[in-house]
mmCIF file of C-alpha atoms in Angstrom:
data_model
loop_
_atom_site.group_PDB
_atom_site.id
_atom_site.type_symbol
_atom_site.label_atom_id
_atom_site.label_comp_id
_atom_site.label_asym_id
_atom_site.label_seq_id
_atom_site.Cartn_x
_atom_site.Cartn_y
_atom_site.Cartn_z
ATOM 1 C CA UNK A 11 7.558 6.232 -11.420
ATOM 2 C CA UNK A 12 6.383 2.939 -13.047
ATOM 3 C CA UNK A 13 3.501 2.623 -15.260
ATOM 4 C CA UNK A 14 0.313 0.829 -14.261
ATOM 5 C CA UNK A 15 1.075 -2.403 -16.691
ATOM 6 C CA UNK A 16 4.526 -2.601 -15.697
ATOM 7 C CA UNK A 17 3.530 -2.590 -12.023
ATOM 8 C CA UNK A 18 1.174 -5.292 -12.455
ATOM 9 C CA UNK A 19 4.017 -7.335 -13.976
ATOM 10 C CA UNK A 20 6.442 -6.446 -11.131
ATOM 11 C CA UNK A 21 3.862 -7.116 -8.426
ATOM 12 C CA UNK A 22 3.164 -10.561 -10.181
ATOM 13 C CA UNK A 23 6.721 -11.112 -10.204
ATOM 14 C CA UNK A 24 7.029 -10.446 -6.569
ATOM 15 C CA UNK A 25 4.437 -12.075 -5.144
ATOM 16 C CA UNK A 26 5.391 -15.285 -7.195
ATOM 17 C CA UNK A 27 9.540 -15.295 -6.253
ATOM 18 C CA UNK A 28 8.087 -14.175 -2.351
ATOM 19 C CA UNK A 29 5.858 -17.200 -1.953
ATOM 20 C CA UNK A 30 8.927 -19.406 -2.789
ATOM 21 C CA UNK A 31 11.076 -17.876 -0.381
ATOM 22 C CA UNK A 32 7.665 -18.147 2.176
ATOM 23 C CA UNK A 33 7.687 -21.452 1.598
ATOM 24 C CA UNK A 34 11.647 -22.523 1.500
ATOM 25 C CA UNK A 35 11.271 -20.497 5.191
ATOM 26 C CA UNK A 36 8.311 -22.187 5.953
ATOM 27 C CA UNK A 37 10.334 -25.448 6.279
ATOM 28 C CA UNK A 38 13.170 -24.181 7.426
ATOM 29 C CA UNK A 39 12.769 -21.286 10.341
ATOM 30 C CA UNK A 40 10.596 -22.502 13.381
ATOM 31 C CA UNK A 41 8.233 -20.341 14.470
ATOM 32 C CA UNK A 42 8.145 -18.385 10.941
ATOM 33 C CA UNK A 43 4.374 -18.613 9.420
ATOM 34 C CA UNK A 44 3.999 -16.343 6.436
ATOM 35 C CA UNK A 45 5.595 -13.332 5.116
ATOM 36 C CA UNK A 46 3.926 -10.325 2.572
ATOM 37 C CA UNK A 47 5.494 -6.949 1.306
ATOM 38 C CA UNK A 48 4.665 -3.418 1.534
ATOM 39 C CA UNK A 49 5.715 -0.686 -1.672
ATOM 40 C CA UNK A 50 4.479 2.076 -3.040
ATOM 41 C CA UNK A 51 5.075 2.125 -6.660
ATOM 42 C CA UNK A 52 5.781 6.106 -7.089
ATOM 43 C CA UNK A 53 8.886 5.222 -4.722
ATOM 44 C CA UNK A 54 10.004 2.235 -5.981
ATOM 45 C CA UNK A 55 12.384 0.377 -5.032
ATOM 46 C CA UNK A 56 12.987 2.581 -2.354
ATOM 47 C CA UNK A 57 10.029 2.136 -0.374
ATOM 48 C CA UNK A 58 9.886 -1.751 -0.593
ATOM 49 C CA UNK A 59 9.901 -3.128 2.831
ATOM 50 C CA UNK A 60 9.547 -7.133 3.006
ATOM 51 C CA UNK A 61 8.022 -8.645 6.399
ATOM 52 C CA UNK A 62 8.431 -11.984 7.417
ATOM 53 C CA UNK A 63 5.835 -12.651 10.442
ATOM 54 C CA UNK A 64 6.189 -15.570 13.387
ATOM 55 C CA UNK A 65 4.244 -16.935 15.294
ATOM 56 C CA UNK A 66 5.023 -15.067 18.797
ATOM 57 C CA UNK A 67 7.531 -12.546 19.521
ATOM 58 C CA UNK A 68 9.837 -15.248 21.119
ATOM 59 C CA UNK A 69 10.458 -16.964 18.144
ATOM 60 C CA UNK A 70 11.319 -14.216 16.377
ATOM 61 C CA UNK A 71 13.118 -12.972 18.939
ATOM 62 C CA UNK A 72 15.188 -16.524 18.936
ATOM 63 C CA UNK A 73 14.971 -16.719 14.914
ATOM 64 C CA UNK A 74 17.065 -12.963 15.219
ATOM 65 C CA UNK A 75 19.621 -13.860 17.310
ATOM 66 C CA UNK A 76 20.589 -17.257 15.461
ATOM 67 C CA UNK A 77 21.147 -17.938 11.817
ATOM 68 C CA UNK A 78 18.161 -17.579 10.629
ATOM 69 C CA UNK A 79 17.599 -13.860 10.567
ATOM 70 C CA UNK A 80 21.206 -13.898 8.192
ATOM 71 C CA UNK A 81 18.959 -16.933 6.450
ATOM 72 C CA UNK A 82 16.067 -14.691 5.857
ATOM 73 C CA UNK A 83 18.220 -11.959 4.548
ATOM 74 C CA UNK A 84 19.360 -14.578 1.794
ATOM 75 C CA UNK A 85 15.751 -15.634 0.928
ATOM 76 C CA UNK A 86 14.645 -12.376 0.137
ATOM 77 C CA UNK A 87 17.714 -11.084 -1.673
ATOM 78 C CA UNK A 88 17.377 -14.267 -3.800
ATOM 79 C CA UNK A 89 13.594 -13.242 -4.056
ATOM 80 C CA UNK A 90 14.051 -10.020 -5.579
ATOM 81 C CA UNK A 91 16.459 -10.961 -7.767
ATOM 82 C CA UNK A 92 14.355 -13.320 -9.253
ATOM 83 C CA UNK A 93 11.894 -10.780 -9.265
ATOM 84 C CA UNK A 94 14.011 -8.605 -11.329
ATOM 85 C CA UNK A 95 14.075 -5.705 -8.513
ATOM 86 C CA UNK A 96 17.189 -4.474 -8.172
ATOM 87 C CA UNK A 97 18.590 -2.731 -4.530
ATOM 88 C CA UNK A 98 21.783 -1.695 -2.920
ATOM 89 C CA UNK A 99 21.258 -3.099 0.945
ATOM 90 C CA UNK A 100 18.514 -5.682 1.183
ATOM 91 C CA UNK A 101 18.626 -5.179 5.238
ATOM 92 C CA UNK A 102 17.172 -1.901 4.411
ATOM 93 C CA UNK A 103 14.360 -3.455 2.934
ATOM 94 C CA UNK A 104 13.101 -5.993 5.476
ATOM 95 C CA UNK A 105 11.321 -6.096 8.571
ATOM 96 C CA UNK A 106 10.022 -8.570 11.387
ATOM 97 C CA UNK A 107 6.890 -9.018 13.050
ATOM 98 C CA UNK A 108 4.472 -11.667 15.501
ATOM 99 C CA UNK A 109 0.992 -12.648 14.909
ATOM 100 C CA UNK A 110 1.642 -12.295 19.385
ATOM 101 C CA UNK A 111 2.099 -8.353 18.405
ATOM 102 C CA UNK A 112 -0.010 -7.743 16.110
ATOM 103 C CA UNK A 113 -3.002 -9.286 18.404
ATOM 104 C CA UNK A 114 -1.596 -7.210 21.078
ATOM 105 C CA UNK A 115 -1.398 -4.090 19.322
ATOM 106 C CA UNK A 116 -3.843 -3.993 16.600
ATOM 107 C CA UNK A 117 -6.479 -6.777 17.574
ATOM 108 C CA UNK A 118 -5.239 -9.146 15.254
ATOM 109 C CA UNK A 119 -6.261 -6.449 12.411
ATOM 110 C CA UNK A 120 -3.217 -6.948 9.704
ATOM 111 C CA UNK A 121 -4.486 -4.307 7.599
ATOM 112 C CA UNK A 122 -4.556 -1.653 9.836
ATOM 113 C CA UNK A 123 -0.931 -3.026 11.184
ATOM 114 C CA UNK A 124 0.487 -2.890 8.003
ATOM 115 C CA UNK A 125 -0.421 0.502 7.184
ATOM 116 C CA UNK A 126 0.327 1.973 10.608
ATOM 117 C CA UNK A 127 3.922 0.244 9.678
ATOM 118 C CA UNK A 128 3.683 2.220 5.971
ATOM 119 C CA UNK A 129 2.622 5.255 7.716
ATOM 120 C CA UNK A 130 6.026 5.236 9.820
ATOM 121 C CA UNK A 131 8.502 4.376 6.682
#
């Protein structure tokens, strides 16, 4: 378990190296719009699960057959390096969704996406 002050530091951390690799993405992956990260701290850093989110589910679907999805891996392994988080198989840590999906599913609600998603790790 880490403690409260060191968790703020590692979430600052994270937030700041993810936002670069949002951005390098940004530019680089069409179709790819933002990205955020799910964790919970008393299972860390097994339960860290990064999501990069599109657009619609057929440009993720074209960004995962192509390079980009091997691209993607490489953003985020670089991000949590920076970020000082160490892990054994960054594939295990990322996932992929649509802004298309999540209106489908959830209304467009994120929040309760995102912790329907937690709910199932």
């Amino acid at each position: 378990m880490i403690a409260k002050r060191e968790r703020g530091k590692l979430e600052r951390q994270l937030i700041a190296a993810l936002t670069d690799a949002c951005e390098q993405a940004k530019a680089e992956v069409v179709g790819f719009v933002w990205l955020t990260h799910c964790v919970d701290y008393q299972n860390f850093p097994a339960s860290l699960v990064v999501i990069w989110v599109f657009d619609t589910d057929a440009h993720l679907a074209s960004a995962l057959k192509g390079g980009d999805k091997h691209r993607l891996h490489d953003l985020t392994a670089n991000a949590l390096v920076d970020a000082g988080v160490a892990i054994d198989s960054v594939s295990q840590h990322i996932d992929f969704d649509s802004e298309q999906s999540c209106q489908h599913t959830h209304g467009g609600d994120w929040q309760r996406r995102l912790r329907s998603r937690a709910a199932r790790h």
